[in-house]
Every structure is written in C-alpha cells, then in structure tokens.
GROMACS .gro file of C-alpha atoms in nm:
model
  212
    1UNK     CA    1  -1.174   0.885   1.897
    2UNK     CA    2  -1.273   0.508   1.933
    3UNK     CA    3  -1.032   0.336   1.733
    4UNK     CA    4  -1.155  -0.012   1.809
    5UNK     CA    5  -1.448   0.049   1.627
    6UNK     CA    6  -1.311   0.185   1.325
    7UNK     CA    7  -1.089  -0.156   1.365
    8UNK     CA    8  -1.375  -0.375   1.365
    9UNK     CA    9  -1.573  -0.227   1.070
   10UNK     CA   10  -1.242  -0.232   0.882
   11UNK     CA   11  -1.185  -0.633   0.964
   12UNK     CA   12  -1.532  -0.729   0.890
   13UNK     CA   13  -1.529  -0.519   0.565
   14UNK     CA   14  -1.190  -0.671   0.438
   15UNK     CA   15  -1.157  -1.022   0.654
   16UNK     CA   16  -1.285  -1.253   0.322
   17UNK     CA   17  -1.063  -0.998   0.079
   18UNK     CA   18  -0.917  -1.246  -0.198
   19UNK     CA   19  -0.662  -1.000  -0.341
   20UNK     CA   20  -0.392  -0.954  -0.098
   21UNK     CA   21  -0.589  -0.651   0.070
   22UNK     CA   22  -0.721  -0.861   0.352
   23UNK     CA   23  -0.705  -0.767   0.717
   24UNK     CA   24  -0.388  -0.903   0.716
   25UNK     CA   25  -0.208  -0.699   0.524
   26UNK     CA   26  -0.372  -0.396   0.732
   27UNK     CA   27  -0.270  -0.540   1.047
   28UNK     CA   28   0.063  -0.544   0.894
   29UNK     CA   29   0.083  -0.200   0.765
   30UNK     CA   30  -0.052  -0.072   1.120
   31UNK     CA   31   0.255  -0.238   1.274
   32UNK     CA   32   0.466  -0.096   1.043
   33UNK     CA   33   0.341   0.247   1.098
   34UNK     CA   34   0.457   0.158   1.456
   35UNK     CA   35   0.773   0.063   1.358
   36UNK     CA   36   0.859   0.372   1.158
   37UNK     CA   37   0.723   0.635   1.379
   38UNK     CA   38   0.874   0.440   1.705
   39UNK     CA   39   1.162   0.717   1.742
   40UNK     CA   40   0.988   1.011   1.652
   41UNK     CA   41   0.806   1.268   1.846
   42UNK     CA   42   0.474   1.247   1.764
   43UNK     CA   43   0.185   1.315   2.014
   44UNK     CA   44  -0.065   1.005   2.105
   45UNK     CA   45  -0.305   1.197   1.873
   46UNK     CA   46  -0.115   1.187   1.575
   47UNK     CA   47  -0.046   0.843   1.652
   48UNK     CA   48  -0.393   0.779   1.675
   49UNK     CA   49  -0.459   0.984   1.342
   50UNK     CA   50  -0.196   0.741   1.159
   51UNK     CA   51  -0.324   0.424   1.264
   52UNK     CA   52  -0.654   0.522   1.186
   53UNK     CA   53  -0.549   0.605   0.818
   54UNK     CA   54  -0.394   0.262   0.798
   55UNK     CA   55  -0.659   0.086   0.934
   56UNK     CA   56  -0.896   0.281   0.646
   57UNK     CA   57  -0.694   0.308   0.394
   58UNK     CA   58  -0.789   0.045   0.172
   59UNK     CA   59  -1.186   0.118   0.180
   60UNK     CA   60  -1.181   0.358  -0.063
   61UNK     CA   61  -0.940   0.173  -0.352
   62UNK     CA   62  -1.046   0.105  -0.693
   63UNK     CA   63  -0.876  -0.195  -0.660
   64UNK     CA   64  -1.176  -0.315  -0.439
   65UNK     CA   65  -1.459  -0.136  -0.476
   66UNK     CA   66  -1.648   0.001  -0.762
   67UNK     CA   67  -1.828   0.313  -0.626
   68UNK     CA   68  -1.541   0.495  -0.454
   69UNK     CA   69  -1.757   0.798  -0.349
   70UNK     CA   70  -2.020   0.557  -0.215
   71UNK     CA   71  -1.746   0.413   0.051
   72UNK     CA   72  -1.609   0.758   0.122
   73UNK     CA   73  -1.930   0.874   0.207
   74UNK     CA   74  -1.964   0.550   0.455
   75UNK     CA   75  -1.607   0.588   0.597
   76UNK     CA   76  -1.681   0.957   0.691
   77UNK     CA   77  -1.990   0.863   0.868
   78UNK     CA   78  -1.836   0.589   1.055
   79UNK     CA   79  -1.575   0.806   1.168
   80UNK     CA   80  -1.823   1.114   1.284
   81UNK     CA   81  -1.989   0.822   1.472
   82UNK     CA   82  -1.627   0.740   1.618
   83UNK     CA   83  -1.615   1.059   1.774
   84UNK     CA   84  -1.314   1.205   1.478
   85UNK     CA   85  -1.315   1.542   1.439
   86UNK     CA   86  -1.376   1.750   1.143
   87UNK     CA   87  -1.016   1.828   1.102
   88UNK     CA   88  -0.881   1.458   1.185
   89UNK     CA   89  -1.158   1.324   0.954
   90UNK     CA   90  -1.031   1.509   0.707
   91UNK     CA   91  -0.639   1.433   0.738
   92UNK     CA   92  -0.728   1.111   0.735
   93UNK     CA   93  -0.966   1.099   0.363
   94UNK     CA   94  -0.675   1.342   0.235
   95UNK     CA   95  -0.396   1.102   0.358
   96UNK     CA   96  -0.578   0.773   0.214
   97UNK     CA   97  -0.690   0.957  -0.105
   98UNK     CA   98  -0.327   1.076  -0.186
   99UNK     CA   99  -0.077   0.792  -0.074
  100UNK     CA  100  -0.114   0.523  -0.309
  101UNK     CA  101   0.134   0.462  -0.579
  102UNK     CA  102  -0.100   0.518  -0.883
  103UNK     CA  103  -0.188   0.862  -0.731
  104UNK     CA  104   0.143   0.997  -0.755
  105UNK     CA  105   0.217   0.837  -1.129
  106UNK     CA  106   0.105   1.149  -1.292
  107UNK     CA  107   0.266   1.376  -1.025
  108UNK     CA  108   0.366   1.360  -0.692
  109UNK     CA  109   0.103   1.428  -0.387
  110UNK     CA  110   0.229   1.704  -0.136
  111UNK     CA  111   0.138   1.454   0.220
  112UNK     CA  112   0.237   1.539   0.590
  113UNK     CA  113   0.476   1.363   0.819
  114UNK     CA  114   0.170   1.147   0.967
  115UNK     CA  115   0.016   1.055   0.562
  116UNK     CA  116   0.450   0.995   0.485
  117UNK     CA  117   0.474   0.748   0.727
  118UNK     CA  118   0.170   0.519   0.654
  119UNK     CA  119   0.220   0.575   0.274
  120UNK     CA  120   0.589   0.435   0.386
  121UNK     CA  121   0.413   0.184   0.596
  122UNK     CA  122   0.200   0.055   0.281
  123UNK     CA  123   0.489   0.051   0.053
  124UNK     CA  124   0.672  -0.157   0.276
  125UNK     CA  125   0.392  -0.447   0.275
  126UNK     CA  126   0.397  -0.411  -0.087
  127UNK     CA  127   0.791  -0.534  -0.158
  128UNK     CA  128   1.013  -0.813   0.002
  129UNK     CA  129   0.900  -1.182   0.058
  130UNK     CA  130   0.558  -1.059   0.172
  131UNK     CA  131   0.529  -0.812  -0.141
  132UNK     CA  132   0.627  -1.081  -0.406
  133UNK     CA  133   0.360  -1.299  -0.220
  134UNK     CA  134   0.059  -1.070  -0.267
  135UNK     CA  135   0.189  -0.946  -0.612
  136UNK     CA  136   0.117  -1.308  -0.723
  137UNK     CA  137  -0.215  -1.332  -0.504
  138UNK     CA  138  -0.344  -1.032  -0.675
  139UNK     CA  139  -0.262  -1.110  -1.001
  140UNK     CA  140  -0.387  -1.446  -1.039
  141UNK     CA  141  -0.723  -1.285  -0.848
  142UNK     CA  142  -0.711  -1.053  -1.191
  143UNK     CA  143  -0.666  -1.365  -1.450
  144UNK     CA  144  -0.336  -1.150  -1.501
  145UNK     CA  145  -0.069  -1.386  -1.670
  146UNK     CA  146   0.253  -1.475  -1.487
  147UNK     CA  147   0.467  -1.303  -1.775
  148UNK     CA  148   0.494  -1.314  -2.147
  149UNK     CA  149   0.853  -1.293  -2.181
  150UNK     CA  150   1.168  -1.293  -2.047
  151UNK     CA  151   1.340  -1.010  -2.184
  152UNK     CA  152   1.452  -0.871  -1.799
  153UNK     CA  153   1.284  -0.563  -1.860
  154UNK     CA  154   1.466  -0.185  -1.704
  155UNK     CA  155   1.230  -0.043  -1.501
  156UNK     CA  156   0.953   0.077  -1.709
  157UNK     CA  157   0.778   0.403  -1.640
  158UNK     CA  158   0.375   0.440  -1.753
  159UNK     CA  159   0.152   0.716  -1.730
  160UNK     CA  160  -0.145   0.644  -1.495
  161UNK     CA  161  -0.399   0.514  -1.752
  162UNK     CA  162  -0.141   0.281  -1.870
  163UNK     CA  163  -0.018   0.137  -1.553
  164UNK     CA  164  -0.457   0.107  -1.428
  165UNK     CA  165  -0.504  -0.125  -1.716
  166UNK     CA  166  -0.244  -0.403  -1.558
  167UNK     CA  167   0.001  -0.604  -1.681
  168UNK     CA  168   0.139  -0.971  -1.623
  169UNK     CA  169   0.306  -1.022  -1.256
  170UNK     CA  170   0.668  -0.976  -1.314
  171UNK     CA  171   0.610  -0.671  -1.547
  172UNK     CA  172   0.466  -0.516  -1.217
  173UNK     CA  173   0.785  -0.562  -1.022
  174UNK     CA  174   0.958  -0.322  -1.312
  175UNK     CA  175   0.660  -0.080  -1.277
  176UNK     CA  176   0.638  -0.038  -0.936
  177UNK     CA  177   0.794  -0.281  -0.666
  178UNK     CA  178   1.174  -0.188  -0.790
  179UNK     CA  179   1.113   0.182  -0.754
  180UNK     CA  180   0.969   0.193  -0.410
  181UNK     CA  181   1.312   0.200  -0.235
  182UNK     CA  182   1.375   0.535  -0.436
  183UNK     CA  183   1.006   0.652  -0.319
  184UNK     CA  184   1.049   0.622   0.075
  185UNK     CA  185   1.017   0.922   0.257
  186UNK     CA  186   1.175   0.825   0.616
  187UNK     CA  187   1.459   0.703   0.778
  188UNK     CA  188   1.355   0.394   0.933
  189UNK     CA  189   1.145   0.299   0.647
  190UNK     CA  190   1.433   0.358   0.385
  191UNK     CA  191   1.615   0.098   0.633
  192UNK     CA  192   1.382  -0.164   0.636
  193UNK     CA  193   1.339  -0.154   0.250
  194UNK     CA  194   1.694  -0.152   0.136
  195UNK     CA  195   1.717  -0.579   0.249
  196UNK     CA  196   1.360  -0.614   0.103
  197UNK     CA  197   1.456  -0.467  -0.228
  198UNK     CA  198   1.770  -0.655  -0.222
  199UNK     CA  199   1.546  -1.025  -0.132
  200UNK     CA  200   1.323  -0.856  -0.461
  201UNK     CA  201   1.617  -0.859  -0.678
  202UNK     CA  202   1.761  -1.213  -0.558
  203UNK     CA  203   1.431  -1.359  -0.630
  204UNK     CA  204   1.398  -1.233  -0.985
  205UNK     CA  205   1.741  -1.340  -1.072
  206UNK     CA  206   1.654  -1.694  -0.934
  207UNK     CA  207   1.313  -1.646  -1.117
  208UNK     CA  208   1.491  -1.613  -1.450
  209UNK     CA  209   1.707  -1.891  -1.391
  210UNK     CA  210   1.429  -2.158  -1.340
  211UNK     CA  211   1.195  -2.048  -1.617
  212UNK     CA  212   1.530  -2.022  -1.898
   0.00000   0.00000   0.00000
C-alpha cells in the first residue's frame, strides 16, 4: 500500500484548487482523522485505509469535477498501481462515494467505523473559524451572493436537488454548517465540534449586528 504516492497525485491534482478543496484542507482532514481515531483500536491497516480515503476523497466531487465516473475510473487505477487491494480499493470508493453531506440529504448512508471517522474528519474542516473561511471562499468562487436578507433564518431543511442548486453564503450555514454537530458519529469528534459550532453561532450573531 504506498500511501505516499497516492499523496502526491492527490497534491498535484488539488494544489491550485480555488474553492476551499485545496491540499490544504486535505492535509487538514487527514490530521483530523488522526485526531479522532487517536484512542481507538484500530490496526495500522485500517489506519492506512482511512487516511487513504481522506487523502482521495475529494477527486471524485461534483463540486470539482465534471465527469465523476471519468475520475473514479483514474482513482481506482492509481490505487491498483499503489499496491490496494481489491477489498481496500473498494472500502475506500464506497467510503468517499457515501460520506458527503449531500449524499445523505435524501437518506442516510449505512458507513463503517473507518468511512465514520473521516466523514467526521471532513465535517469538522467544514464548521468553526476554518469552516466559515472556506464557506466564503467557495461561494464567492460560485458568483454565489453573500445573502439576500436578514431574516435569521431556522435551520432550513432541502431535498437534494434543492440544496445542489446553491444558495447565498449565510443561507448555507442554516442548510448545513448548523446541523453538523447533530450529524457526528464519534466521541472525540462530537468534542471538537461542540466549541466550533458554538464560534459558528457567535460569528453569525456578530454578523447580524454589523450588517443591521
């Protein structure tokens, strides 16, 4: 299983990214991964197999790339020439294919301990100071508007379709960056959210106050 070369395709592919979904924010989730599964008994494989789905996990995303089969068809090869097996090749693809947010709108995705703790991993990059950060980035890399009003929205719930066609930036925190601290799945990443929802909240309220 040669890791390192899976890393390197995956920072060359994603280094220039413009939307938040740079190498950076992979590096990031990988740590976090680290972080989460730090007191937990997990073999060195399994470690391996996690990391591996972080470092990959944002090849296949609609979000950057238009023929999603096309890249799927690349990853697997580059991880048969990595020296994966069948059956970690294909934890990983099911892992990466199931864990994003807009997967589980319509329903949520049965994932194992290994796919719960990098899906927990990703969330976490995703909210606090760092999340608010790359919600902007992305948004203004969409020509998405800041907002269109301040009417301090509940939490609004959309179907899939609905939340793939996007919205402004602070409508987004209502659709999916408040409910992620309801969505973890372990311990230590439940922990680590709880003071980056809180920051979340703290900056909308001071949000409000500027723009009124």
């Amino acid at each position: 299983m040669d890791i390192k070369k899976v890393e390197a395709y995956v920072k060359n592919k994603l280094e220039a990214d413009k939307t938040g979904h740079d190498y950076q924010h992979i590096k990031r989730v990988v740590n976090n991964c680290k972080k989460i599964y730090e007191n937990m008994s997990i073999s060195d494989e399994d470690k391996n197999i996690i990391i591996s789905a972080a470092l990959v996990h944002d090849l296949i995303d609609y979000k950057l790339v238009d023929d999603i089969e096309k890249e799927k068809n690349k990853l697997i090869g580059l991880l048969e020439e990595s020296n994966y097996k069948d059956s970690q090749i294909k934890e990983i693809i099911y892992i990466i294919e199931n864990m994003s947010f807009s997967a589980n709108i319509d329903g949520k995705k049965e994932l194992s301990l290994l796919g719960k703790i990098v899906q927990d991993a990703d969330r976490l990059d995703a909210i606090g100071a760092i999340g608010i950060a790359r919600t902007f980035y992305y948004g203004g890399s969409k020509g998405h508007h800041m907002y269109d009003d301040l009417n301090k929205n509940q939490v609004r719930d959309l179907n899939k379709e609905e939340y793939l066609k996007g919205s402004t930036v602070i409508d987004h925190f209502y659709e999916k960056l408040l409910k992620i601290k309801d969505l973890m799945n372990t311990k230590e990443g439940l922990k680590i959210t709880e003071e980056r929802h809180k920051f979340m909240e703290e900056y909308l309220d001071n949000f409000y106050r500027e723009v009124e």
